[in-house]
Short mmCIF file of C-alpha atoms in Angstrom, two decimals:
data_model
loop_
_atom_site.label_atom_id
_atom_site.label_comp_id
_atom_site.label_asym_id
_atom_site.label_seq_id
_atom_site.Cartn_x
_atom_site.Cartn_y
_atom_site.Cartn_z
CA UNK A 1 0.00 0.00 0.00
CA UNK A 2 1.42 3.33 -1.06
CA UNK A 3 2.18 5.74 1.76
CA UNK A 4 3.53 9.28 1.73
CA UNK A 5 5.16 11.03 4.67
CA UNK A 6 6.12 14.70 4.84
CA UNK A 7 9.09 15.89 6.86
CA UNK A 8 10.80 19.19 7.48
CA UNK A 9 10.95 22.17 9.83
CA UNK A 10 7.72 23.24 11.43
CA UNK A 11 8.90 26.82 11.86
CA UNK A 12 10.48 29.02 9.22
CA UNK A 13 11.50 32.67 9.55
CA UNK A 14 10.09 35.30 7.20
CA UNK A 15 12.16 35.80 4.02
CA UNK A 16 13.81 32.39 4.42
CA UNK A 17 13.24 29.19 2.42
CA UNK A 18 10.72 26.54 3.32
CA UNK A 19 12.01 23.07 2.50
CA UNK A 20 9.96 19.89 2.84
CA UNK A 21 10.57 16.31 1.81
CA UNK A 22 8.04 13.60 1.04
CA UNK A 23 9.17 10.01 1.52
CA UNK A 24 7.36 7.43 -0.57
CA UNK A 25 6.92 3.89 0.70
CA UNK A 26 5.08 0.94 -0.76
CA UNK A 27 5.82 2.00 -4.32
CA UNK A 28 8.48 3.47 -6.57
CA UNK A 29 8.66 7.16 -7.31
CA UNK A 30 10.00 6.23 -10.74
CA UNK A 31 6.83 4.36 -11.73
CA UNK A 32 5.46 5.68 -14.97
CA UNK A 33 2.26 7.62 -15.26
CA UNK A 34 2.18 9.40 -11.94
CA UNK A 35 2.51 12.99 -10.83
CA UNK A 36 4.03 13.74 -7.44
CA UNK A 37 3.15 17.04 -5.90
CA UNK A 38 2.26 19.37 -3.09
CA UNK A 39 -1.00 20.92 -1.88
CA UNK A 40 -1.32 23.33 1.01
CA UNK A 41 -4.10 24.52 3.27
CA UNK A 42 -3.88 27.73 5.25
CA UNK A 43 -5.53 27.60 8.70
CA UNK A 44 -9.28 27.45 8.32
CA UNK A 45 -9.07 27.80 4.53
CA UNK A 46 -9.43 25.66 1.45
CA UNK A 47 -6.97 23.61 -0.57
CA UNK A 48 -4.36 25.20 -2.83
CA UNK A 49 -2.35 23.20 -5.35
CA UNK A 50 1.32 24.22 -5.29
CA UNK A 51 2.84 22.13 -8.03
CA UNK A 52 3.58 18.69 -9.41
CA UNK A 53 6.43 16.78 -10.99
CA UNK A 54 5.87 14.01 -13.49
CA UNK A 55 7.85 10.80 -13.20
CA UNK A 56 9.82 11.95 -16.25
CA UNK A 57 10.90 15.11 -14.43
CA UNK A 58 8.58 17.64 -16.04
CA UNK A 59 7.32 20.17 -13.54
CA UNK A 60 4.08 22.12 -13.30
CA UNK A 61 3.61 24.99 -10.87
CA UNK A 62 0.79 27.18 -9.64
CA UNK A 63 1.30 30.50 -11.47
CA UNK A 64 0.72 32.39 -8.23
CA UNK A 65 3.74 30.66 -6.65
CA UNK A 66 5.83 29.80 -9.68
CA UNK A 67 8.55 32.37 -9.09
CA UNK A 68 9.25 30.96 -5.62
CA UNK A 69 8.66 27.20 -5.98
CA UNK A 70 10.88 24.30 -6.94
CA UNK A 71 9.82 20.65 -6.82
CA UNK A 72 12.41 17.95 -7.38
CA UNK A 73 12.78 14.19 -7.15
CA UNK A 74 15.51 12.08 -5.59
CA UNK A 75 14.79 8.66 -7.04
CA UNK A 76 17.68 7.05 -5.15
CA UNK A 77 15.93 7.87 -1.88
CA UNK A 78 12.37 7.45 -3.21
CA UNK A 79 11.67 11.03 -2.15
CA UNK A 80 10.52 14.28 -3.66
CA UNK A 81 10.95 17.74 -2.26
CA UNK A 82 9.44 21.21 -2.13
CA UNK A 83 11.35 24.45 -1.84
CA UNK A 84 9.50 27.72 -1.37
CA UNK A 85 11.65 30.81 -1.16
CA UNK A 86 11.09 34.22 0.43
CA UNK A 87 8.29 33.03 2.68
CA UNK A 88 5.88 35.32 4.52
CA UNK A 89 3.17 34.75 7.10
CA UNK A 90 0.81 34.05 4.21
CA UNK A 91 2.73 30.83 3.56
CA UNK A 92 1.77 29.45 6.97
CA UNK A 93 -0.19 26.31 6.18
CA UNK A 94 -0.48 22.57 6.41
CA UNK A 95 1.50 21.17 3.50
CA UNK A 96 0.40 17.85 2.00
CA UNK A 97 2.40 15.76 -0.40
CA UNK A 98 0.36 13.73 -2.83
CA UNK A 99 0.40 11.38 -5.78
CA UNK A 100 -1.87 12.09 -8.68
CA UNK A 101 -3.06 9.41 -11.05
CA UNK A 102 -5.93 11.23 -12.65
CA UNK A 103 -7.32 12.86 -9.54
CA UNK A 104 -5.20 12.91 -6.37
CA UNK A 105 -5.59 9.44 -4.98
CA UNK A 106 -2.93 9.30 -2.28
CA UNK A 107 -2.15 11.96 0.27
CA UNK A 108 0.37 12.33 3.04
CA UNK A 109 -0.94 13.18 6.49
CA UNK A 110 0.22 16.78 6.18
CA UNK A 111 2.70 18.87 8.11
CA UNK A 112 2.10 22.30 9.60
CA UNK A 113 4.64 24.93 8.68
CA UNK A 114 4.46 28.23 10.52
CA UNK A 115 6.25 31.30 9.22
CA UNK A 116 7.21 33.49 12.13
CA UNK A 117 10.22 35.24 13.55
CA UNK B 1 -6.80 29.23 -14.91
CA UNK B 2 -10.08 27.37 -14.45
CA UNK B 3 -12.07 28.68 -11.50
CA UNK B 4 -14.12 26.15 -9.56
CA UNK B 5 -17.13 27.44 -7.63
CA UNK B 6 -18.94 25.32 -5.07
CA UNK B 7 -22.36 25.91 -3.59
CA UNK B 8 -23.62 26.21 -1.01
CA UNK B 9 -20.73 27.10 1.29
CA UNK B 10 -22.48 25.43 4.20
CA UNK B 11 -25.25 22.88 4.27
CA UNK B 12 -27.12 22.11 7.49
CA UNK B 13 -28.73 18.69 7.37
CA UNK B 14 -29.88 15.82 9.54
CA UNK B 15 -28.68 12.21 9.52
CA UNK B 16 -30.61 10.13 7.02
CA UNK B 17 -31.25 13.03 4.65
CA UNK B 18 -30.21 13.14 1.01
CA UNK B 19 -27.88 15.99 0.09
CA UNK B 20 -26.65 17.36 -3.22
CA UNK B 21 -23.56 19.52 -3.50
CA UNK B 22 -22.81 21.57 -6.60
CA UNK B 23 -19.59 22.48 -8.36
CA UNK B 24 -19.29 24.71 -11.39
CA UNK B 25 -16.25 25.24 -13.61
CA UNK B 26 -15.50 28.52 -15.38
CA UNK B 27 -14.85 26.55 -18.58
CA UNK B 28 -15.32 22.97 -19.65
CA UNK B 29 -13.28 20.36 -17.83
CA UNK B 30 -14.97 17.46 -19.64
CA UNK B 31 -15.20 14.79 -16.90
CA UNK B 32 -11.80 15.54 -15.37
CA UNK B 33 -13.34 16.27 -12.01
CA UNK B 34 -12.73 14.81 -8.57
CA UNK B 35 -14.57 15.12 -5.28
CA UNK B 36 -12.79 14.95 -1.94
CA UNK B 37 -13.97 14.66 1.65
CA UNK B 38 -11.96 16.26 4.43
CA UNK B 39 -12.51 15.88 8.15
CA UNK B 40 -10.83 18.11 10.75
CA UNK B 41 -7.15 17.36 11.20
CA UNK B 42 -7.10 14.89 8.32
CA UNK B 43 -5.88 14.86 4.77
CA UNK B 44 -8.50 14.99 2.04
CA UNK B 45 -9.84 11.65 0.85
CA UNK B 46 -10.73 11.04 -2.78
CA UNK B 47 -14.37 10.03 -3.16
CA UNK B 48 -15.08 10.42 -6.88
CA UNK B 49 -12.90 10.76 -9.97
CA UNK B 50 -13.81 11.07 -13.60
CA UNK B 51 -16.87 13.00 -12.36
CA UNK B 52 -18.80 9.82 -11.56
CA UNK B 53 -16.48 6.92 -10.64
CA UNK B 54 -16.28 6.03 -6.98
CA UNK B 55 -12.78 5.60 -5.62
CA UNK B 56 -11.78 2.35 -3.96
CA UNK B 57 -13.64 1.71 -0.73
CA UNK B 58 -16.09 4.60 -1.09
CA UNK B 59 -19.63 3.63 -0.02
CA UNK B 60 -22.32 3.44 -2.67
CA UNK B 61 -24.29 6.25 -1.00
CA UNK B 62 -21.84 8.67 -2.63
CA UNK B 63 -22.44 9.39 -6.30
CA UNK B 64 -21.19 11.98 -8.73
CA UNK B 65 -22.58 13.27 -11.96
CA UNK B 66 -22.07 15.95 -14.55
CA UNK B 67 -19.75 16.93 -17.36
CA UNK B 68 -18.45 20.08 -18.94
CA UNK B 69 -19.00 22.87 -16.45
CA UNK B 70 -21.57 21.59 -13.96
CA UNK B 71 -21.15 18.75 -11.50
CA UNK B 72 -22.94 17.38 -8.46
CA UNK B 73 -22.06 15.11 -5.58
CA UNK B 74 -25.01 13.35 -3.99
CA UNK B 75 -24.99 11.60 -0.66
CA UNK B 76 -28.05 9.48 -0.06
CA UNK B 77 -29.02 8.82 3.55
CA UNK B 78 -26.34 10.92 5.25
CA UNK B 79 -24.45 9.09 7.98
CA UNK B 80 -22.84 10.69 11.03
CA UNK B 81 -19.37 10.05 9.59
CA UNK B 82 -20.28 12.04 6.47
CA UNK B 83 -20.27 15.38 8.25
CA UNK B 84 -17.20 17.01 6.75
CA UNK B 85 -16.03 19.50 4.15
CA UNK B 86 -16.28 18.47 0.50
CA UNK B 87 -14.09 19.87 -2.27
CA UNK B 88 -14.27 19.51 -6.01
CA UNK B 89 -11.12 19.72 -8.13
CA UNK B 90 -10.52 19.88 -11.85
CA UNK B 91 -7.55 18.13 -13.42
CA UNK B 92 -8.37 18.89 -17.04
CA UNK B 93 -5.85 21.70 -17.30
CA UNK B 94 -2.85 23.01 -15.42
CA UNK B 95 -2.94 24.59 -12.91
CA UNK B 96 -5.01 22.13 -10.93
CA UNK B 97 -7.71 24.06 -9.11
CA UNK B 98 -10.02 23.33 -6.21
CA UNK B 99 -13.39 24.72 -5.32
CA UNK B 100 -13.78 26.61 -2.07
CA UNK B 101 -15.52 23.70 -0.36
CA UNK B 102 -18.94 22.90 1.04
CA UNK B 103 -19.21 22.19 4.74
CA UNK B 104 -21.88 19.63 5.56
CA UNK B 105 -22.94 20.11 9.17
CA UNK B 106 -25.67 19.03 11.49
#
């Protein structure tokens, strides 16, 4: 059974870089046909797609975040990562990693990242 | 960017009732539409994909319909565990976009 687990700092200072990793177990990140990505949810708000990376390495980003976001894959570790630069309080959210087949079938449990000095 | 609009924002219902949630897309997404259920403190759970196909393990009381720009999620005979927030999402075009959610409450 495929499982995803987010990890990374729970507190990031304003203007710094948020960096999260998603570890994939129960399946290979190199399997064809899947998109690996990130979705966030600000406290009390709805879901916002951040971006996705295809198994081939092609990336897709939310235009509203594109200038600050990088998603990458480390196949040797069966992990993928999110980097979000120049964070502000508005980036405080629960960050979910996810695998998309057509719709998003598999989600991590989510990790809260707070941006505060 | 395709804008997804859900209505109503909140739905107050009683157990056993039938409920219908609506989702409208700003342009056609064909049937590239998913519905998710989210309970407090949990990750979203996929209920429906392809506008009308139930995901694995989803009870038959959940059904989806629609195509193009208008979609509905129907829950027949609402159970206590169904009280949650429901989101629609289009995956027809990048960027992926979610609706604002409908909260189903007692």
